[in-house]
CSV table of C-alpha atoms and ligand atoms in Angstrom, one decimal:
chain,number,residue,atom,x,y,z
Q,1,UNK,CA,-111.9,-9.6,-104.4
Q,2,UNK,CA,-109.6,-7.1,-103.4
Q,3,UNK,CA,-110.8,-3.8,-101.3
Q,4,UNK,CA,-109.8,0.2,-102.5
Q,5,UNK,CA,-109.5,1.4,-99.1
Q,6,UNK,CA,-108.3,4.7,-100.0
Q,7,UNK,CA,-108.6,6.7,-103.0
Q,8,UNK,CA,-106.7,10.2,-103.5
Q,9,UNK,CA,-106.4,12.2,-106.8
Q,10,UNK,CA,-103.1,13.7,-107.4
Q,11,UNK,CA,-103.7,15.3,-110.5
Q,12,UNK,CA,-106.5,15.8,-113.1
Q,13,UNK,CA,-105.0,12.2,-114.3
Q,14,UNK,CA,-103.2,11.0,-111.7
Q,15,UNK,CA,-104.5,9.0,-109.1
Q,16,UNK,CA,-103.6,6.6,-106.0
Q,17,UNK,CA,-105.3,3.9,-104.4
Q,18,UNK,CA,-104.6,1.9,-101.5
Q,19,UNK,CA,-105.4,-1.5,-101.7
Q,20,UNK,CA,-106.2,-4.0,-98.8
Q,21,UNK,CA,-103.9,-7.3,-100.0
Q,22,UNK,CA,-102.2,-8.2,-96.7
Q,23,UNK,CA,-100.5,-11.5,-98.5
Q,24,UNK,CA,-99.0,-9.1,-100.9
Q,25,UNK,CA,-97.9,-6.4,-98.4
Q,26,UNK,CA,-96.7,-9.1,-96.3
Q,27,UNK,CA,-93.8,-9.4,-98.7
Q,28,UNK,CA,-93.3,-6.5,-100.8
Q,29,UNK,CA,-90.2,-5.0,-101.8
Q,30,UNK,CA,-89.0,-1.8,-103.4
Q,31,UNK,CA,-88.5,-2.6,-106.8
Q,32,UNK,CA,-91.7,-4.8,-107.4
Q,33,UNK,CA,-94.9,-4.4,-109.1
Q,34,UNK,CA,-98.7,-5.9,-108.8
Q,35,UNK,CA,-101.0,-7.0,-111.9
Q,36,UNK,CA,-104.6,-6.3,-111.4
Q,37,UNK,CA,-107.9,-6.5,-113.3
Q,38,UNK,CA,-110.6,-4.5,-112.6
Q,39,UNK,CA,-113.0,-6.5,-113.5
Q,40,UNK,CA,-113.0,-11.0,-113.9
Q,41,UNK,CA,-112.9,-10.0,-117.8
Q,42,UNK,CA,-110.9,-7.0,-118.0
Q,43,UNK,CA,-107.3,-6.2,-119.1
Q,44,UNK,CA,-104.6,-6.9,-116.8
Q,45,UNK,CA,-102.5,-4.5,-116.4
Q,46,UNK,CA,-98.7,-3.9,-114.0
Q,47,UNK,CA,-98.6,-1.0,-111.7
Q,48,UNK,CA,-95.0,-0.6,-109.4
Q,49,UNK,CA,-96.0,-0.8,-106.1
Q,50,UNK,CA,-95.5,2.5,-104.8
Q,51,UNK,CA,-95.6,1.6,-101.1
Q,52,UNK,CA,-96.5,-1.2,-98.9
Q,53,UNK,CA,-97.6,-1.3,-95.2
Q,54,UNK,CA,-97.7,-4.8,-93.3
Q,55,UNK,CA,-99.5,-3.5,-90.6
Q,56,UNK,CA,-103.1,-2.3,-92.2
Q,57,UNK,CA,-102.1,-5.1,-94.7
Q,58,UNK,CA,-102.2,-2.6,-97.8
Q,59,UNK,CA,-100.3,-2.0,-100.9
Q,60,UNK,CA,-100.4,1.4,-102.8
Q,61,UNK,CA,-100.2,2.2,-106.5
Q,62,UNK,CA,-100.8,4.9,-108.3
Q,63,UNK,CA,-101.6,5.4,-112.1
Q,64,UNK,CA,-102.1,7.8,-115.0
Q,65,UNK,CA,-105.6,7.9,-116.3
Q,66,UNK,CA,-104.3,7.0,-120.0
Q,67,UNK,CA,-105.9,4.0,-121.7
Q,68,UNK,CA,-109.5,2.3,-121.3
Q,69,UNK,CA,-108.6,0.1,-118.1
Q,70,UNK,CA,-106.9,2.8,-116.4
Q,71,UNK,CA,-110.0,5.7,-116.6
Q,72,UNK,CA,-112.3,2.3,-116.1
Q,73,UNK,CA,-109.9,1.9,-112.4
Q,74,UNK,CA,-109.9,5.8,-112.4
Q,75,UNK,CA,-114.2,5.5,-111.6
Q,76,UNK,CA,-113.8,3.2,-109.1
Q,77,UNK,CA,-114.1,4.4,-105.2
Q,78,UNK,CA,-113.0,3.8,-101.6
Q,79,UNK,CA,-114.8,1.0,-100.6
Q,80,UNK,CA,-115.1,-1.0,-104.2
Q,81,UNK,CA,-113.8,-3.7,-105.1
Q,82,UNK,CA,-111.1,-4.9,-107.7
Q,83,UNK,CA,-111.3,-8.6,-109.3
Q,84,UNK,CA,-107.6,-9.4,-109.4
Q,85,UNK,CA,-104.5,-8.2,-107.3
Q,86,UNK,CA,-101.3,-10.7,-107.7
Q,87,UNK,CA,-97.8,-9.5,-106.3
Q,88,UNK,CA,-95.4,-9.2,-105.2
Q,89,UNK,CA,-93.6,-9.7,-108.6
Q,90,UNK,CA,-90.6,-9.2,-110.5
Q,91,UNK,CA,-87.3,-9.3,-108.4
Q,92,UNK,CA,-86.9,-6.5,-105.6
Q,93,UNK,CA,-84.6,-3.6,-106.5
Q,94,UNK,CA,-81.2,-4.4,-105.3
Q,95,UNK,CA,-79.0,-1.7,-102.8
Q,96,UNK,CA,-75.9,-1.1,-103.2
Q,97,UNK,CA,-73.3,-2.5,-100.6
Q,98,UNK,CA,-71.4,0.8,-99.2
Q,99,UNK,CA,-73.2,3.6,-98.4
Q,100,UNK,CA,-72.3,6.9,-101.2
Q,101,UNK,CA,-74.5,9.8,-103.4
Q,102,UNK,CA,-77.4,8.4,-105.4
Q,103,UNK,CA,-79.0,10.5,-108.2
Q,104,UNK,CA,-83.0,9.7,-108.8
Q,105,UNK,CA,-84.8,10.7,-111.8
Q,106,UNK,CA,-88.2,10.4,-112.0
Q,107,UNK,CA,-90.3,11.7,-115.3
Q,108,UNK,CA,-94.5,12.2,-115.2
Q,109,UNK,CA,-96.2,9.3,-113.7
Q,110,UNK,CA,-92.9,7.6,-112.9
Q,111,UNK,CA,-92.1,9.5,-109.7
Q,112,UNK,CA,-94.7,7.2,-108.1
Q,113,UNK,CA,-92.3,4.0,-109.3
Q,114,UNK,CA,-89.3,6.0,-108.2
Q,115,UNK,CA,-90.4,6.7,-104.7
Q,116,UNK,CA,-90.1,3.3,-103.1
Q,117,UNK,CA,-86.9,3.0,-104.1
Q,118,UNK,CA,-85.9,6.5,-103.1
Q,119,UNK,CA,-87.2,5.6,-99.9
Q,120,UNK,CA,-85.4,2.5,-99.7
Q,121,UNK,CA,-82.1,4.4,-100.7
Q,122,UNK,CA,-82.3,6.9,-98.0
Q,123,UNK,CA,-83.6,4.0,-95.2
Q,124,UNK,CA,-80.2,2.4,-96.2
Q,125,UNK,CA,-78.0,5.4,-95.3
Q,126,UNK,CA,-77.4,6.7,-99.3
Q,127,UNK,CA,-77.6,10.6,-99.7
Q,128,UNK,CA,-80.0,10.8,-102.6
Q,129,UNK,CA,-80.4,13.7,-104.6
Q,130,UNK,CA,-84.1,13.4,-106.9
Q,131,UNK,CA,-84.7,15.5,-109.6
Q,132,UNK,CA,-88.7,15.1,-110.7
Q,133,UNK,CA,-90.4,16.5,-113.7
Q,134,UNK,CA,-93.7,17.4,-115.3
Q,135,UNK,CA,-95.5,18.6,-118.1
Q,136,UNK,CA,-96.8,21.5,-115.6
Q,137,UNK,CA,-96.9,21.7,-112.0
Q,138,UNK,CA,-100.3,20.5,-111.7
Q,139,UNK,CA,-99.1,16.8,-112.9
Q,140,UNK,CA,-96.0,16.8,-110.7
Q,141,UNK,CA,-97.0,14.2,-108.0
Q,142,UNK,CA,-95.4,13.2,-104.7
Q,143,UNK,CA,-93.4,16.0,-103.9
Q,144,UNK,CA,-93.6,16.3,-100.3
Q,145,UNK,CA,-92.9,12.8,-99.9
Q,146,UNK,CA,-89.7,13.0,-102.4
Q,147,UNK,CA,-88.4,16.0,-100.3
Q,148,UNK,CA,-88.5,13.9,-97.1
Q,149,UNK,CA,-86.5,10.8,-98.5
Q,150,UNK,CA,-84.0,13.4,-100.4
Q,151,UNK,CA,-81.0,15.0,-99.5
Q,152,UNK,CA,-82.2,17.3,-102.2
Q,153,UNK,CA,-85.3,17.9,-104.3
Q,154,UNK,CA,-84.6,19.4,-108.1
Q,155,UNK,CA,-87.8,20.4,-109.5
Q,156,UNK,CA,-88.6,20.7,-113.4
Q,157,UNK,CA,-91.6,21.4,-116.0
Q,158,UNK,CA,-91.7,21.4,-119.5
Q,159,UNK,CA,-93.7,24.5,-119.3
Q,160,UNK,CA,-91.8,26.6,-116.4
Q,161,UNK,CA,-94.7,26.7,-114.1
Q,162,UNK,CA,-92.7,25.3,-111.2
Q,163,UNK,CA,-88.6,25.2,-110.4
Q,164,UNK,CA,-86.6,24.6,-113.6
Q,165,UNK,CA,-88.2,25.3,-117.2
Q,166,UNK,CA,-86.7,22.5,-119.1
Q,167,UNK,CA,-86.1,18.6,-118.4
Q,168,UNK,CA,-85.0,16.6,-115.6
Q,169,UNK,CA,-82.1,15.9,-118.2
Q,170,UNK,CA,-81.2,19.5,-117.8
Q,171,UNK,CA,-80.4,19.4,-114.0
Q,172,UNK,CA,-79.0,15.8,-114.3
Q,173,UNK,CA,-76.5,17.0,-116.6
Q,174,UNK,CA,-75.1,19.8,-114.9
Q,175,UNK,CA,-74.6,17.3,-111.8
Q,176,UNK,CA,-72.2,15.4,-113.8
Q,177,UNK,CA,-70.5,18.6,-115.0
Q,178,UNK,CA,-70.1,18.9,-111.3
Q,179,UNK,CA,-66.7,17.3,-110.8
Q,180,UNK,CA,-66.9,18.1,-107.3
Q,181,UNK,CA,-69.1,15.5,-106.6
Q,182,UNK,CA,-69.0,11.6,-106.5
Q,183,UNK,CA,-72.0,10.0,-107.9
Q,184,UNK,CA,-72.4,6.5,-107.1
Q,185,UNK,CA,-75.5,5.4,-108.7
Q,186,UNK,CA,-78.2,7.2,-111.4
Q,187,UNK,CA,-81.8,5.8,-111.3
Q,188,UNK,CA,-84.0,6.9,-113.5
Q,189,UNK,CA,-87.9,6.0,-114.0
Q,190,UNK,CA,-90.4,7.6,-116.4
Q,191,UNK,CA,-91.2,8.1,-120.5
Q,192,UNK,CA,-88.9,6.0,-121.8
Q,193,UNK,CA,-87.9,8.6,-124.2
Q,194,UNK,CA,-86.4,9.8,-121.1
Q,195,UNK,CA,-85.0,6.7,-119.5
Q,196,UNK,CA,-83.1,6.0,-122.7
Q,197,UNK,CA,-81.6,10.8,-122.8
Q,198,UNK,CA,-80.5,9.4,-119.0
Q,199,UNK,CA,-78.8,6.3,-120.3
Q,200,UNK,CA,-77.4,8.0,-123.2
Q,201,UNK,CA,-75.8,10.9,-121.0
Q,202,UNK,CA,-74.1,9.0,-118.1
Q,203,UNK,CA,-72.7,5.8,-120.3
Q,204,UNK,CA,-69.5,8.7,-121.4
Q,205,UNK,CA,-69.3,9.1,-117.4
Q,206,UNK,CA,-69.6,5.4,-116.8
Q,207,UNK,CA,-71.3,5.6,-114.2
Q,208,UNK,CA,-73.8,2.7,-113.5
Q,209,UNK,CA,-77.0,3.7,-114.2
Q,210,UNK,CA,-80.5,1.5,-113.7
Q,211,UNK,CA,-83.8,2.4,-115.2
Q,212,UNK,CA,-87.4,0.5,-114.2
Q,213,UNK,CA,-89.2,-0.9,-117.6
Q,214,UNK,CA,-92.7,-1.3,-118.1
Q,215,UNK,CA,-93.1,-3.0,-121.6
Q,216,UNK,CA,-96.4,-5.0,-122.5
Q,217,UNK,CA,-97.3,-7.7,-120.1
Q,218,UNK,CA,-99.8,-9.8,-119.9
Q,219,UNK,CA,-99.1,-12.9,-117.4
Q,220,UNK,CA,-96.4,-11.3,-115.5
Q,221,UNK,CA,-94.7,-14.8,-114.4
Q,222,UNK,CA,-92.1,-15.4,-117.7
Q,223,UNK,CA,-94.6,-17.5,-119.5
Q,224,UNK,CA,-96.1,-15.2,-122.7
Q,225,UNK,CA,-92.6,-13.1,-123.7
Q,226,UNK,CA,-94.8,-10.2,-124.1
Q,227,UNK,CA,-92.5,-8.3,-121.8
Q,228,UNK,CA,-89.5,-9.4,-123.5
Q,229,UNK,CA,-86.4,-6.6,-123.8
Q,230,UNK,CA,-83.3,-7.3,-125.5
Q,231,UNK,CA,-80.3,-6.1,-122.2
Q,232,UNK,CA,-76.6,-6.4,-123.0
Q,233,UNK,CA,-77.5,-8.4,-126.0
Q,234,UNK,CA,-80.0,-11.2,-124.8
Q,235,UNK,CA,-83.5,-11.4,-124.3
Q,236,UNK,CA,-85.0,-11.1,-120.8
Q,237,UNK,CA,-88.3,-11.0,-119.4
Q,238,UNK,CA,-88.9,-7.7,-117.7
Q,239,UNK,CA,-91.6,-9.2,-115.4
Q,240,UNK,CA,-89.3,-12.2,-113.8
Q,241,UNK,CA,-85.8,-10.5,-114.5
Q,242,UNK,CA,-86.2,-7.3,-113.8
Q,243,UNK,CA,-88.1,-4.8,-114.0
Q,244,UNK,CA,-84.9,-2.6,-112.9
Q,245,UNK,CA,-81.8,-3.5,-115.4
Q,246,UNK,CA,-78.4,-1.7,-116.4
Q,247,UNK,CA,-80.1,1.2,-118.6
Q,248,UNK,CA,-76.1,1.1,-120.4
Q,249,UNK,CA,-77.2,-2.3,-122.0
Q,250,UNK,CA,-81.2,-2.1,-122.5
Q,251,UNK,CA,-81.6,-2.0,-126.3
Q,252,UNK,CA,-84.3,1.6,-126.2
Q,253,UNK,CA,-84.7,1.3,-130.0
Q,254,UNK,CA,-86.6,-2.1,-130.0
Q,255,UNK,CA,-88.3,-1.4,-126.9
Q,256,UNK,CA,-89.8,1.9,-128.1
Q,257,UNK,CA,-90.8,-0.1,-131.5
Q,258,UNK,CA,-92.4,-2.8,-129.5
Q,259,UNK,CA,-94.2,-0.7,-126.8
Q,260,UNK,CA,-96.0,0.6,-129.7
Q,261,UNK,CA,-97.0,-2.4,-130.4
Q,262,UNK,CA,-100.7,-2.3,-129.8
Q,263,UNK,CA,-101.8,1.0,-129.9
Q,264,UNK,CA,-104.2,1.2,-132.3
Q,265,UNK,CA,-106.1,-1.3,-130.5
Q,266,UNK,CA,-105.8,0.4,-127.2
Q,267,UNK,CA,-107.4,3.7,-128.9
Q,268,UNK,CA,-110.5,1.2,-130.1
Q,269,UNK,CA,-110.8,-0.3,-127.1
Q,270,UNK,CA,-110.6,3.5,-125.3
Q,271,UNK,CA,-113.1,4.9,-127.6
Q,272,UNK,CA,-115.6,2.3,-126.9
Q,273,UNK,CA,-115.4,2.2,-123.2
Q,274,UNK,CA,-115.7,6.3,-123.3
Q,275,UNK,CA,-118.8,5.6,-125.7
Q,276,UNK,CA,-120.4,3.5,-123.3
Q,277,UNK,CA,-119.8,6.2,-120.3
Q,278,UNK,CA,-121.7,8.5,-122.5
Q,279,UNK,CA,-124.4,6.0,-122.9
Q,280,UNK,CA,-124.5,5.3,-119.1
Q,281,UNK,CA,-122.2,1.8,-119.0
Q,282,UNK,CA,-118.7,1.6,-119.3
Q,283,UNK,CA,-118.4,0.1,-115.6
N,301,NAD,P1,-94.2,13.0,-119.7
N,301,NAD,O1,-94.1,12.7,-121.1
N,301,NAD,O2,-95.1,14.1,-119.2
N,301,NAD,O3,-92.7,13.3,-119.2
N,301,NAD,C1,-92.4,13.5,-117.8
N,301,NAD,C2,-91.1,14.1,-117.7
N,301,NAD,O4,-90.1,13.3,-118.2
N,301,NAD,C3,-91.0,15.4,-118.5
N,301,NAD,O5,-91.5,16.5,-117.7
N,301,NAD,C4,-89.4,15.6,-118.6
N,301,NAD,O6,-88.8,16.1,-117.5
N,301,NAD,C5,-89.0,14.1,-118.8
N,301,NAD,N1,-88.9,13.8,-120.2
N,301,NAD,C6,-89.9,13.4,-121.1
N,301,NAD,N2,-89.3,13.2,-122.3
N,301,NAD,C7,-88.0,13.5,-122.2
N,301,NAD,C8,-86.9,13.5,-123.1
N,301,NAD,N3,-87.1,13.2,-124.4
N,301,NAD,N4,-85.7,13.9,-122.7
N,301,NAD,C9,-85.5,14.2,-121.4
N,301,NAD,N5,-86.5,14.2,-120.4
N,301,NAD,C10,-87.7,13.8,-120.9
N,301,NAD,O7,-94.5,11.7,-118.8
N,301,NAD,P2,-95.9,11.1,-118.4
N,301,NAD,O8,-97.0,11.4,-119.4
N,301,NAD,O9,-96.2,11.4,-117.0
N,301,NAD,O10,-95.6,9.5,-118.4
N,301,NAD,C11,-96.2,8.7,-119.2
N,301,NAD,C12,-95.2,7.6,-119.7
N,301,NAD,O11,-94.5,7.1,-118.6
N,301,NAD,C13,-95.9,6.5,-120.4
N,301,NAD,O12,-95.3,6.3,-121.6
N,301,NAD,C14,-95.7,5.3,-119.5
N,301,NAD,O13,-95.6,4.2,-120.2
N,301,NAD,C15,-94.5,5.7,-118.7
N,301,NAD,N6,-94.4,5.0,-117.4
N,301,NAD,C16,-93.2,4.4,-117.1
N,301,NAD,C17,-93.1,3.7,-115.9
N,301,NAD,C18,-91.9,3.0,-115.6
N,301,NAD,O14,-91.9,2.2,-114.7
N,301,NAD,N7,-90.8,3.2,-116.3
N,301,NAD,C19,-94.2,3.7,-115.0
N,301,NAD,C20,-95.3,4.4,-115.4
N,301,NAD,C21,-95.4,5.1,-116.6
N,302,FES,FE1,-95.4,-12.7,-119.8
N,302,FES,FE2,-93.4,-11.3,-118.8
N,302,FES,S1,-95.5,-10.7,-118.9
N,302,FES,S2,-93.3,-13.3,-119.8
């Protein structure tokens, strides 16, 4: 059993937890994610690790109140207890050799994946310049903690209630209308609607550009294929080679079709947990 020893909302849907796993923290890396159940017959489900501390022996994640097992995590308090915490896995989120100018974009709920790596940019001596983006400010999360990792902080909401009224697409491209500039590297983590705008804009600039999947998993060690994603023309399995690949060769089309695999069984299974919260269950 694996103690919440922190619990902080972000947003109305957003939340974080800290999680007491010292053999996880013990070896985490920017890049990586954790699979959890919240309870011995629940879902399993991948959250990026969002940050890691040796010392108290803690991992962090944070998550998007969207489906049953996330609201069903979402009840849970400091001091409870989850079932199931494996990680590290996937490989670690490689830096580049020479210091130069990275560009991170982070989209909704994927600022919390991007931040570890932002982090782990700007510990290595890269000037990193983040753009993040919301629906509306209220669901904009770690912004305080992207300002102090970032050179520069670009702001965006789909509804103009904070910094730019538009995309994080919109700021990203006037960068690279910015000959002035030298981008090295483009990350980008969120939607994949807009992981595949990013990788559809920079490919004419060529410059390399990674993105951070989350497709269907279920064992997370390369033995189901649930994860599997089509890169550069072969299949891979997002949860041993990746999660972070080349967003120039990730095949979006298939990914977006097979993401949507299951979700008319993920509203079923929703609508019955929120039945039994009405009837006084659902725990
Ligand atoms: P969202 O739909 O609110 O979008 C967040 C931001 O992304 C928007 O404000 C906008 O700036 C940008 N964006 C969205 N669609 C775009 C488009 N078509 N073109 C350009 N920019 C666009 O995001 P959300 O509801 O917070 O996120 C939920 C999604 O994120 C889920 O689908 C989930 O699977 C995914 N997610 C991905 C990861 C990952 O590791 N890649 C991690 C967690 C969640
Ligand atoms: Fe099963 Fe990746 S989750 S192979």
């Amino acid at each position: 059993m694996f103690k919440i020893v922190t619990k902080k909302v972000l947003s109305e849907v957003n939340k974080l937890m800290e999680i007491e796993a010292p053999l996880v923290a013990r070896k985490a890396k920017p890049g990586q994610f954790i699979i959890l159940r919240v309870r011995e017959n629940g879902e399993r489900i991948p959250l990026t690790i969002a940050d890691s501390n040796k010392e108290r022996g803690t991992i962090t994640i944070i998550f998007q109140e969207i489906g049953k097992t996330t609201k069903q995590l979402g009840t849970l308090e400091a001091g409870d207890y989850l079932s199931d915490f494996v990680g590290p896995l996937g490989k670690p989120m490689e830096l580049p050799s020479t210091p130069g100018r990275v560009i991170a974009v982070g989209g909704g709920v994927g600022i919390a994946p991007i931040y570890p790596k932002v982090k782990a940019f700007h510990e290595a001596g890269m000037e990193v310049i983040s753009i993040i983006g919301a629906r509306t400010a209220d669901l904009l999360i770690l912004e305080d903690e992207m300002r102090a990792v970032s050179k520069e902080l670009h702001i965006c909401t789909d509804d103009g209630t904070k910094g730019h009224h538009g995309f994080v697409s919109d700021i990203l491209q006037t960068m690279l209308d910015d000959k002035s500039k030298k981008i090295d590297e483009i990350i980008a983590v969120g939607p994949l609607p807009m992981m595949r705008v990013v990788a559809n804009q920079t490919r004419p600039y060529g410059i390399k550009t990674l993105v951070s999947l989350n497709p269907i998993m279920v064992d997370g060690t390369g033995m189901c294929g649930c994860c599997r994603v089509t890169v550069g023309g072969e299949t891979k399995f997002s949860c041993v080679d990746g999660p972070v690949f080349d967003a120039h060769q990730v095949d979006f089309e298939e990914l977006t079709r097979r993401s949507r695999t299951y979700l008319s069984e993920e509203k079923t299974a929703l609508e019955k947990f929120e039945h039994e919260c009405r009837c006084g269950g659902g725990n």
